[in-house]
mmCIF file of C-alpha atoms and ligand atoms in Angstrom:
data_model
loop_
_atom_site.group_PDB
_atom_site.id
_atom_site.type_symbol
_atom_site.label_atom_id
_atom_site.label_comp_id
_atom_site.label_asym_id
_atom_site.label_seq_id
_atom_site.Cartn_x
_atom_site.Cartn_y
_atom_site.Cartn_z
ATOM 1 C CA UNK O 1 0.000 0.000 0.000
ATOM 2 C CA UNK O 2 1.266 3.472 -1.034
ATOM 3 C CA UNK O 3 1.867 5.608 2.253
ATOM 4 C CA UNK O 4 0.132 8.706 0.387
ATOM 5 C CA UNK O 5 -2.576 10.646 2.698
ATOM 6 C CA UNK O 6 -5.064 10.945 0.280
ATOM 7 C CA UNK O 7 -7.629 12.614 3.221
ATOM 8 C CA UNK O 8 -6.507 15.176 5.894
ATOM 9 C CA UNK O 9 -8.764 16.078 9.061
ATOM 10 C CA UNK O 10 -7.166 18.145 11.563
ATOM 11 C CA UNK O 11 -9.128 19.511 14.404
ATOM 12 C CA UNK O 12 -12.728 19.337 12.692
ATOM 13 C CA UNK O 13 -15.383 20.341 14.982
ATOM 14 C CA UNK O 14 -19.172 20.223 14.042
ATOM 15 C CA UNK O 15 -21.532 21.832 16.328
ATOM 16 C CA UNK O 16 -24.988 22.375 15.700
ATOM 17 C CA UNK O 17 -27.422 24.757 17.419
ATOM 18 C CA UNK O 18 -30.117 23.107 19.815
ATOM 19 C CA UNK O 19 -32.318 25.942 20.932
ATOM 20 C CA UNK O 20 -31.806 28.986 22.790
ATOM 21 C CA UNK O 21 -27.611 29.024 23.619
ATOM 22 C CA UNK O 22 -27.372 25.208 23.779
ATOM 23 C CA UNK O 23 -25.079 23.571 21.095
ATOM 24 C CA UNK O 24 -25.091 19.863 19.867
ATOM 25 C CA UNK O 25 -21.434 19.090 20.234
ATOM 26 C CA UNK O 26 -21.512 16.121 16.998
ATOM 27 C CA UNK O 27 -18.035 15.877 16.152
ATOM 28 C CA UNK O 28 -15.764 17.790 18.962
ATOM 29 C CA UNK O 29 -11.874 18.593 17.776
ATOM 30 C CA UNK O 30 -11.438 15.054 15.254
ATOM 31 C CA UNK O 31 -8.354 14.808 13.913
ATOM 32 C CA UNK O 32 -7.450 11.500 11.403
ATOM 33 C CA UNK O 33 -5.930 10.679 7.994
ATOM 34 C CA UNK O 34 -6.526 8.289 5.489
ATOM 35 C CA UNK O 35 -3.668 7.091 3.407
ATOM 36 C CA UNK O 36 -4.357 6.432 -0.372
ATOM 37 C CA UNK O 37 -5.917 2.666 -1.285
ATOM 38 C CA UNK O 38 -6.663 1.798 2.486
ATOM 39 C CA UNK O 39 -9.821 1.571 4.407
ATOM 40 C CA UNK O 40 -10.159 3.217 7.347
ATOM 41 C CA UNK O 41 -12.980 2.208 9.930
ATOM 42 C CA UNK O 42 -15.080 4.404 12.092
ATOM 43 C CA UNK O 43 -16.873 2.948 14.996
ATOM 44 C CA UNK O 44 -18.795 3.724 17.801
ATOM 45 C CA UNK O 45 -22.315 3.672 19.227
ATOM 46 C CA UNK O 46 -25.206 5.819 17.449
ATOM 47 C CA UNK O 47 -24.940 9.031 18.214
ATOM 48 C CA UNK O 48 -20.842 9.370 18.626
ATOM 49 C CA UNK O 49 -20.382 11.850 15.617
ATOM 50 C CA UNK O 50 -18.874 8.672 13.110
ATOM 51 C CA UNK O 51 -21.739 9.767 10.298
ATOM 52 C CA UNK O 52 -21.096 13.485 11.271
ATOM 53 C CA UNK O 53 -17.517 13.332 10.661
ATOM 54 C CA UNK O 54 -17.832 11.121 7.498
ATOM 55 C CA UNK O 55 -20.371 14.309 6.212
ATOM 56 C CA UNK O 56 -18.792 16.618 7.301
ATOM 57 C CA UNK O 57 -14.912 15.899 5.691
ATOM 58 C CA UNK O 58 -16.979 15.644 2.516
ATOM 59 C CA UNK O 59 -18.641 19.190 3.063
ATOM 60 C CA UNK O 60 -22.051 17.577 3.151
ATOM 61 C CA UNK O 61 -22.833 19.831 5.908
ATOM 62 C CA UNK O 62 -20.093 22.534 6.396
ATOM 63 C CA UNK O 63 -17.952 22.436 9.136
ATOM 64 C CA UNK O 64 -17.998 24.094 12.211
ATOM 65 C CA UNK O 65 -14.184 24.697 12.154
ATOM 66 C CA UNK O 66 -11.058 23.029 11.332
ATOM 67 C CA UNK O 67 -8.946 21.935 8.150
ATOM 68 C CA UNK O 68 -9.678 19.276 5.824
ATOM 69 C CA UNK O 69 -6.950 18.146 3.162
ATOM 70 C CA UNK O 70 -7.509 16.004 -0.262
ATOM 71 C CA UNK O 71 -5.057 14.988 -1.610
ATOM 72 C CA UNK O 72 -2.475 17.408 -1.067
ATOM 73 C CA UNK O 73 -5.211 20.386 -1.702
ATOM 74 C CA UNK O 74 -6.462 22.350 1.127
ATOM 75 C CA UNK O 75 -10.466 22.190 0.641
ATOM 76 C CA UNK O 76 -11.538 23.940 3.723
ATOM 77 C CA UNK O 77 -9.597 25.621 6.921
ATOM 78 C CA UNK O 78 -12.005 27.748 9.004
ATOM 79 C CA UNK O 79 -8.895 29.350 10.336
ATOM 80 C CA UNK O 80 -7.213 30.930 7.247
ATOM 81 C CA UNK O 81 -11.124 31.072 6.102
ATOM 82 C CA UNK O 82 -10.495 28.688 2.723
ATOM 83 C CA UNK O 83 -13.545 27.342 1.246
ATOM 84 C CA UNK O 84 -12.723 25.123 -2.014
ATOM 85 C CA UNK O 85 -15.247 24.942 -4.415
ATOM 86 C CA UNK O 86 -16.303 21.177 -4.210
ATOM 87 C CA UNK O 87 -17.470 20.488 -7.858
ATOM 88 C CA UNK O 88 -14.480 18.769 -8.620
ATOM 89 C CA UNK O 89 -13.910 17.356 -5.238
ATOM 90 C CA UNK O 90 -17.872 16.055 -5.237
ATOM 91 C CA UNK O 91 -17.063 13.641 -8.342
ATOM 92 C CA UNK O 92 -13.502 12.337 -6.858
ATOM 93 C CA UNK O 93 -15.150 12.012 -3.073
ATOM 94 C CA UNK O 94 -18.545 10.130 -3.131
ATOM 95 C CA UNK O 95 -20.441 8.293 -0.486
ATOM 96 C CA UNK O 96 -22.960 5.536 -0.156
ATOM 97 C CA UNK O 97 -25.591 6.033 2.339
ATOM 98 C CA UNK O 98 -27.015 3.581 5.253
ATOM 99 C CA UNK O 99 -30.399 3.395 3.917
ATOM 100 C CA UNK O 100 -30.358 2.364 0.071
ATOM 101 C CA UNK O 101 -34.019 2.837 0.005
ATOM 102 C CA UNK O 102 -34.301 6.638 1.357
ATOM 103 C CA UNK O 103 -31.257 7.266 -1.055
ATOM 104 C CA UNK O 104 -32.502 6.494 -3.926
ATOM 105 C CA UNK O 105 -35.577 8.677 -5.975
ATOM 106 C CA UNK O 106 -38.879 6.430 -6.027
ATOM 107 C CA UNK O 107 -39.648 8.450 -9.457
ATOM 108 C CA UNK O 108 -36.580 7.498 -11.171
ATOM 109 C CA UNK O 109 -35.530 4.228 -13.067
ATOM 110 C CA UNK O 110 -32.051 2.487 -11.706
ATOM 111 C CA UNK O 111 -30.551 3.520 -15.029
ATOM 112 C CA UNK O 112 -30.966 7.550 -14.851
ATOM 113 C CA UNK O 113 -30.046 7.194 -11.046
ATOM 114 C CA UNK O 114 -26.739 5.472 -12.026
ATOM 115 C CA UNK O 115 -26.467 8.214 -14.637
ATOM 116 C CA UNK O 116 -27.315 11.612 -12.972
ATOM 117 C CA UNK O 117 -23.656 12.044 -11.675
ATOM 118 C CA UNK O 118 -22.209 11.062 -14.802
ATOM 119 C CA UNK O 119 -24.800 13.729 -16.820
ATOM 120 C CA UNK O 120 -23.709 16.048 -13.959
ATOM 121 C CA UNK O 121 -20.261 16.194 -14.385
ATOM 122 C CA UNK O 122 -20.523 15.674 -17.928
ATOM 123 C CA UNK O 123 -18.319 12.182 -18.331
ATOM 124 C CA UNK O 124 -20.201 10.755 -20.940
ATOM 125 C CA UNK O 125 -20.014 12.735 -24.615
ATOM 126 C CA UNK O 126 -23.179 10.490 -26.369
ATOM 127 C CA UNK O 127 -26.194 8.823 -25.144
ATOM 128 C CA UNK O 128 -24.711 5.672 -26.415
ATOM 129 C CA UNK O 129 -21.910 6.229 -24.541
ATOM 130 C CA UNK O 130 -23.820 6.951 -21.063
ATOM 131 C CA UNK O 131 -25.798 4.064 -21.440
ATOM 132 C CA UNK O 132 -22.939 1.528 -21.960
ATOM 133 C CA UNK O 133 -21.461 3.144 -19.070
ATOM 134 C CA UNK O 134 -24.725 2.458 -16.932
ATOM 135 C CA UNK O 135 -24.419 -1.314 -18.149
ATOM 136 C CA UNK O 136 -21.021 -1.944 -17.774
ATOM 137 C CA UNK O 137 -21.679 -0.229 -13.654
ATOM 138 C CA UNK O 138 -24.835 -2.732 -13.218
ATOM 139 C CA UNK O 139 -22.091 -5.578 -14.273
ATOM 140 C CA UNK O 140 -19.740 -4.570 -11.622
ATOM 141 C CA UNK O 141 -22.375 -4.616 -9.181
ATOM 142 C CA UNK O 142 -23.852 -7.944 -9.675
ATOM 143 C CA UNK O 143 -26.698 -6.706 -11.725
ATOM 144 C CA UNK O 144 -27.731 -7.212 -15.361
ATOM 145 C CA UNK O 145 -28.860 -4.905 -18.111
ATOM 146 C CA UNK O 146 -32.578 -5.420 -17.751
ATOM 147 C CA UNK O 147 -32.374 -4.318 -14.401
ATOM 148 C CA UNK O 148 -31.311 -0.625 -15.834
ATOM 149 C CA UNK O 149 -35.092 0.299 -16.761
ATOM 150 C CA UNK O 150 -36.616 -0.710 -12.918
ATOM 151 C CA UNK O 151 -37.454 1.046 -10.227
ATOM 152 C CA UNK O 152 -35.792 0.991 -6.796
ATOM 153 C CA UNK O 153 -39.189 -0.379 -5.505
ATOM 154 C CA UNK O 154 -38.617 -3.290 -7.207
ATOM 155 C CA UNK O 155 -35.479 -4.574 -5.458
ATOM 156 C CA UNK O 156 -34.360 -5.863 -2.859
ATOM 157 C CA UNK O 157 -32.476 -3.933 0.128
ATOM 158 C CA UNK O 158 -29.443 -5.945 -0.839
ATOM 159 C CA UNK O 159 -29.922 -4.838 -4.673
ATOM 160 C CA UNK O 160 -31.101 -1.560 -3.631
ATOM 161 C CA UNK O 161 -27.581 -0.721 -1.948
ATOM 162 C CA UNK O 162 -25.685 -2.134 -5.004
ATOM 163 C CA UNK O 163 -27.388 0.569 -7.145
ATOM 164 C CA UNK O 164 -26.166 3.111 -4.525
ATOM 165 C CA UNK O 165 -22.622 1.591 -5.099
ATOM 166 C CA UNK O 166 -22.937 1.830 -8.461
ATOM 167 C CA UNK O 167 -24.060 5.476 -8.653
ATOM 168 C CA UNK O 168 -20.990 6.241 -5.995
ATOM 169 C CA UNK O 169 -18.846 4.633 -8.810
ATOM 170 C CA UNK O 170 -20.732 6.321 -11.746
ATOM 171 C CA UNK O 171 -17.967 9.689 -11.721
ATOM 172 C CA UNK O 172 -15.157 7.474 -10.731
ATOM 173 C CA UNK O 173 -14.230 8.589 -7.647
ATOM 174 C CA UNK O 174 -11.283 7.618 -5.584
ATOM 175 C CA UNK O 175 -12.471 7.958 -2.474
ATOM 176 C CA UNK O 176 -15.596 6.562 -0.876
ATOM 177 C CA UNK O 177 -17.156 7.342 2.666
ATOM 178 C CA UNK O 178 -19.277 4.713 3.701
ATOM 179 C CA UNK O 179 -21.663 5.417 5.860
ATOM 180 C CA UNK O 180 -23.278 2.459 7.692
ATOM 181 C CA UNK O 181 -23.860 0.466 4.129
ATOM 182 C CA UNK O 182 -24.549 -2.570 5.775
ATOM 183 C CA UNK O 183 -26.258 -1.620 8.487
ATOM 184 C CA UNK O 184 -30.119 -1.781 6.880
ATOM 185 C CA UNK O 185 -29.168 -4.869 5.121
ATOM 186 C CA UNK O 186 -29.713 -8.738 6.493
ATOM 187 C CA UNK O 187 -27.191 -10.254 7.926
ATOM 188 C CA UNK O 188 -27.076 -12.993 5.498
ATOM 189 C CA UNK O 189 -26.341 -9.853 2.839
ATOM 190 C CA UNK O 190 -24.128 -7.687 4.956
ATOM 191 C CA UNK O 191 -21.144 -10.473 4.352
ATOM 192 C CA UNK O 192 -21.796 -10.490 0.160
ATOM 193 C CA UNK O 193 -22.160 -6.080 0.267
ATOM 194 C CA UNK O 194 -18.888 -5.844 1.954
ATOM 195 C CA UNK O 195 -17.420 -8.697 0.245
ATOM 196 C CA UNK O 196 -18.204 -6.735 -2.991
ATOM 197 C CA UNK O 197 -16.628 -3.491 -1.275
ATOM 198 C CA UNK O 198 -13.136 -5.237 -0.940
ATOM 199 C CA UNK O 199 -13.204 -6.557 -4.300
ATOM 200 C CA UNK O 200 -14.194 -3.358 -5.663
ATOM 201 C CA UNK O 201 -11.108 -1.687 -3.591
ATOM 202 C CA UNK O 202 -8.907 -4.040 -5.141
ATOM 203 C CA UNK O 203 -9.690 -3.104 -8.767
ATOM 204 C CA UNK O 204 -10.455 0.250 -8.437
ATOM 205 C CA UNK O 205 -7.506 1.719 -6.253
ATOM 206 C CA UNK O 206 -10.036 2.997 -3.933
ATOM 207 C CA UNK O 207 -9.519 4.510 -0.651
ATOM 208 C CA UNK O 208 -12.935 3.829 1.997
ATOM 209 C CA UNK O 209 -14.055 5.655 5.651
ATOM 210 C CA UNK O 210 -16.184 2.664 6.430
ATOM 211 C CA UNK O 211 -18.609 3.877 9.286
ATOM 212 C CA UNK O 212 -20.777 1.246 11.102
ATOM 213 C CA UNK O 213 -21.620 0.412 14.922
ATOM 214 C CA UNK O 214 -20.781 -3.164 14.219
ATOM 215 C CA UNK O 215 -16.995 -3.949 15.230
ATOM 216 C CA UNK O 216 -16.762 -7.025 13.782
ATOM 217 C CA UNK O 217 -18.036 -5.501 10.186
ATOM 218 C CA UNK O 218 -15.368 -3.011 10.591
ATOM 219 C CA UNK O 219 -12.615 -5.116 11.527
ATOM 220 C CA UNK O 220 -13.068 -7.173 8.845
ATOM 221 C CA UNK O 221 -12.803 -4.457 6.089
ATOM 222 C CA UNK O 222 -10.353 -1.996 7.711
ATOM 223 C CA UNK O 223 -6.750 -1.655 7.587
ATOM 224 C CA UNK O 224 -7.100 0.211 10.712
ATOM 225 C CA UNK O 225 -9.930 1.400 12.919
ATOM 226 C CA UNK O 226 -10.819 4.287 14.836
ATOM 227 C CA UNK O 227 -12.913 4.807 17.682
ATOM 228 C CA UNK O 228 -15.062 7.289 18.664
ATOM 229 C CA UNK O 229 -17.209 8.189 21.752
ATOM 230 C CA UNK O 230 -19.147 11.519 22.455
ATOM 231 C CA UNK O 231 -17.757 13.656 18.969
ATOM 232 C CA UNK O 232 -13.942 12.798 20.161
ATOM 233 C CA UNK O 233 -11.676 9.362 19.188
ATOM 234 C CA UNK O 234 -10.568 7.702 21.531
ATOM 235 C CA UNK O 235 -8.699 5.120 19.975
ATOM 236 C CA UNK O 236 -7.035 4.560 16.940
ATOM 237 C CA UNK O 237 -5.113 1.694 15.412
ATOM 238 C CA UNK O 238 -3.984 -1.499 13.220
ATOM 239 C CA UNK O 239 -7.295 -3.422 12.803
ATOM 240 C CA UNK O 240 -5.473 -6.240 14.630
ATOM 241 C CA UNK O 241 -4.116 -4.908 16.681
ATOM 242 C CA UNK O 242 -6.620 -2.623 17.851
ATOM 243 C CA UNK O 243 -8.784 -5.982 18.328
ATOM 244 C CA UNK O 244 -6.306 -7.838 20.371
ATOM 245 C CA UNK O 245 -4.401 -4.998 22.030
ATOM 246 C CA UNK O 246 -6.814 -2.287 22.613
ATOM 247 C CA UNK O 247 -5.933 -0.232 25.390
ATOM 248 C CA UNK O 248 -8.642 2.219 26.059
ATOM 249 C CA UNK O 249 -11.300 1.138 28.277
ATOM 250 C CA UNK O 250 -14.237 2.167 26.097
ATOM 251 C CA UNK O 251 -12.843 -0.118 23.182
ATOM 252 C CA UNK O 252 -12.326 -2.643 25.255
ATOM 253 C CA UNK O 253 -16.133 -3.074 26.280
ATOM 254 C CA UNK O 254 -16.926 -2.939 22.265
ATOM 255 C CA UNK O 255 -14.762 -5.683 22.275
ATOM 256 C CA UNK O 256 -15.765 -7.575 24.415
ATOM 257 C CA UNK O 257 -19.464 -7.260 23.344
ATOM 258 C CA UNK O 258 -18.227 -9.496 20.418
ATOM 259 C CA UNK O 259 -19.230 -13.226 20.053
ATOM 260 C CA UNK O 260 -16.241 -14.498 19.875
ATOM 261 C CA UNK O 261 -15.769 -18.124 18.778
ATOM 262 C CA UNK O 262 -12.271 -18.874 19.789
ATOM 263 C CA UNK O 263 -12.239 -19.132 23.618
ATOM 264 C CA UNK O 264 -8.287 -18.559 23.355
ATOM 265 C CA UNK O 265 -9.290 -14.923 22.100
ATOM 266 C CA UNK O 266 -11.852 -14.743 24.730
ATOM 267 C CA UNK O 267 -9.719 -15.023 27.710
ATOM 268 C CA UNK O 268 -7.507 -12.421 26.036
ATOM 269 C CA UNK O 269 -9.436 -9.896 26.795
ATOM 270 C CA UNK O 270 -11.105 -8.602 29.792
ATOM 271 C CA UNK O 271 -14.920 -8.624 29.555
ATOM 272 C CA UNK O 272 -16.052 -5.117 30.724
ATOM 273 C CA UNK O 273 -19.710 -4.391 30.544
ATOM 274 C CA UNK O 274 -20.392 -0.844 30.666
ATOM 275 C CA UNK O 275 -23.954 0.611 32.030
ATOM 276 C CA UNK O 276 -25.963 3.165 31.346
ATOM 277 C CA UNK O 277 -26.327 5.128 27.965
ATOM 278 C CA UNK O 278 -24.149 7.845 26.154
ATOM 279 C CA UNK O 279 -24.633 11.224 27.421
ATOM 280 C CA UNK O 280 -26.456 13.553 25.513
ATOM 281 C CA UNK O 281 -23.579 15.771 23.363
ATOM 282 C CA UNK O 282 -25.721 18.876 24.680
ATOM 283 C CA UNK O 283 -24.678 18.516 27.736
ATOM 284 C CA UNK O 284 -21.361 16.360 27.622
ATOM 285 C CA UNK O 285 -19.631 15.409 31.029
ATOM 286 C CA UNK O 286 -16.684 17.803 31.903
ATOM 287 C CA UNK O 287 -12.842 16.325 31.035
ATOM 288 C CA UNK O 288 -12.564 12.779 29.983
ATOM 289 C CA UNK O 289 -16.363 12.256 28.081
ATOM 290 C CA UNK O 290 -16.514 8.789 28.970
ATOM 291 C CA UNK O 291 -15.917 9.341 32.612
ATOM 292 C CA UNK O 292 -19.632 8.440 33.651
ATOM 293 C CA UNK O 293 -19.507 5.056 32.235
ATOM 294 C CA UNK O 294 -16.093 4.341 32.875
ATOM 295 C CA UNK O 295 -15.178 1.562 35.696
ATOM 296 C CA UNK O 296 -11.622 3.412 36.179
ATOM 297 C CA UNK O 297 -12.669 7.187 36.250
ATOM 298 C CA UNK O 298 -10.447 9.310 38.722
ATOM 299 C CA UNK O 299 -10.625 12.634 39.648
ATOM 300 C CA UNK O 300 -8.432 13.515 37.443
ATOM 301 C CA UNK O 301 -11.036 12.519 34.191
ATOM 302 C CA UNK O 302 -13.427 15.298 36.003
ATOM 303 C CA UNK O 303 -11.263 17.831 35.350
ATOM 304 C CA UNK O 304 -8.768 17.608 32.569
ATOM 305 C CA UNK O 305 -9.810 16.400 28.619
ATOM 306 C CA UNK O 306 -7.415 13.176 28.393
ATOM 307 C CA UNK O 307 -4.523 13.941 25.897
ATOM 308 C CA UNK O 308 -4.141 12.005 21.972
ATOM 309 C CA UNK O 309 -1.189 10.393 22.697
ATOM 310 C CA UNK O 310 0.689 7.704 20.538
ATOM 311 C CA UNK O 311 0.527 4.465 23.134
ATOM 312 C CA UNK O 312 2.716 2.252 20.503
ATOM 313 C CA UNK O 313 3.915 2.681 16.727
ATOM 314 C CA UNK O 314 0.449 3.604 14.878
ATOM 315 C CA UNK O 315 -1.503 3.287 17.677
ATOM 316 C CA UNK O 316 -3.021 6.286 19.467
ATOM 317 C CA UNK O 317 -5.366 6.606 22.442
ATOM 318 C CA UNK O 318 -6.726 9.328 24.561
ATOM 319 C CA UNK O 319 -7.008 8.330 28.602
ATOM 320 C CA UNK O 320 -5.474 9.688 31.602
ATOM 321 C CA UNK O 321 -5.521 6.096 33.288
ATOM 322 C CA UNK O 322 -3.981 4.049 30.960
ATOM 323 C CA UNK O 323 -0.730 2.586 32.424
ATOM 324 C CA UNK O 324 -3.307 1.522 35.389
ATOM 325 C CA UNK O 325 -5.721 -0.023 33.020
ATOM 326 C CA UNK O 326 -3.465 -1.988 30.980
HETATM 327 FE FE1 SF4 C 401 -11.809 6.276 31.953
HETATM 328 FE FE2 SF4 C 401 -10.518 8.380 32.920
HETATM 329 FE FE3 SF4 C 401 -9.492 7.004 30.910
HETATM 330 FE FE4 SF4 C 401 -11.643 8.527 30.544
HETATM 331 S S1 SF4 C 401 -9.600 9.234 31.084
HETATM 332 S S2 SF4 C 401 -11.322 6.488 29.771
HETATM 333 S S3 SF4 C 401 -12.703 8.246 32.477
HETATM 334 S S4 SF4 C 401 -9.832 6.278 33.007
#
């Protein structure tokens, strides 16, 4: 793998108004990069900022503040106030949404929804040409030709989200965020979807944020895996070794929420069940965020936001307690 950043995030915060002076804090001070041709997984329970960030880097919604690189090309820094136009960026960054069905117009066949990005950035110079394209994307998909005059109605969830990966690929992108694209899918279909994500990595040269809540999805796809918890990571690392050497408490109770099959792995890690529910990000708890569901919260997590600090080569965590913990 090339050791290219192809994506850049430093500091992004997204905050967005909740009445009166309150502020939802979605994605608090992220910083991560993505190296060109890898996938890098996002994880963390619903409501953690992982689809926030993933919309945000893209400009989806516009950030609050902080700097966001593509490929060597400054796109947005709130602080030097830089604001790339994204037309070019929208067709080389695209992203394929949890929920095939809500994605995709009712009103339109599979074929002009495959082909609206490629009309929009104008990569097709004849009808004859567009419509190959559209055939030869239903192919790569797992879907045939016939298939190009249906509706989404008319397939299956499983289908449905391999039409949204073939209008992601439609412009030819290099870089795909994928948000949750198994998550509304069957388990039986989840394996063949991201299956169909690697093999598409491998002979496209893409580079993938692959959001989802489900660890073992993620691990499975990533190269390496971040964590998040509240709008701030907490852990970042190797997929492996993040799995069998995770240091920070909060991944550790993902981890050990897995079923896991081998009891040698099992006894590897400590099982730590956490209670209670996430905080709302109105009102975060002061210092470390986790600190109210955390079985080794000090004093010190009160009072002082845990540092990002590099635990071992590649892998990064942020907790006050960790020499203790691990
Ligand atoms: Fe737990 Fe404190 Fe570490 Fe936060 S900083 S994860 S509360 S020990």
């Amino acid at each position: 793998m090339e050791e290219k950043i192809l994506v850049q995030v430093d500091h992004l915060k997204q905050y967005f108004p909740a009445g009166g002076k309150k502020v939802v804090k979605a994605v608090d001070d992220v910083s991560l990069a993505i190296k060109k041709g890898e996938t890098l997984g996002l994880v963390g329970e619903s409501g953690c900022g992982k689809t926030t960030t993933g919309r945000s880097l893209l400009r989806l919604v516009e950030p609050t503040s902080g700097k966001i690189v593509y490929d060597g090309e400054t796109i947005f820094d709130s602080e030097n106030n830089i604001k790339k136009d994204m037309v070019e960026y929208r067709r080389r960054m695209q992203i394929v949404f949890q929920d095939p069905y809500a994605s995709l117009d009712p009103r339109m066949t599979v074929g002009d929804i495959i082909g609206e990005g490629i009309d929009i950035h104008r990569l097709c110079g004849s009808a004859q040409e567009r419509r190959d394209r559209i055939l030869s994307l239903l192919k790569t998909v797992g879907l045939n030709s016939e298939q190009a005059n249906r509706y989404p109605h008319e397939f299956s969830g499983g289908q449905r989200q391999r039409v949204g990966i073939a209008r992601a690929l439609a412009v030819d992108p290099e870089f795909i965020v994928c948000d949750e694209p198994v998550s509304a899918l069957d388990v039986s279909i989840q394996a063949q979807v991201v299956n169909m994500f690697e093999d598409l990595q491998q002979k496209l040269g893409l580079t993938y944020l692959f959001i989802a809540h489900d660890l073992s999805i993620v691990n499975h796809i990533s190269d390496r895996i971040g964590v998040m918890y509240l709008g701030r990571m907490v852990e970042l690392a190797p997929s492996d070794e993040l799995i069998f050497h995770s240091v920070h408490p909060y991944t550790k109770s993902l981890i050990s929420a897995i079923p896991i099959a081998d009891p040698k792995t099992a006894r590897q890690s400590k099982r730590i069940v956490l209670s209670g529910e996430v905080p709302s990000p109105v009102n975060p708890p002061s210092g470390c965020h986790f600190r109210t569901r955390c079985p080794y919260a000090t004093a010190e997590c009160a009072e002082r936001e845990p540092e990002w600090r590099e635990v071992s080569k590649g892998h990064f965590a942020a907790c006050h307690n960790l020499e203790k913990i691990n």
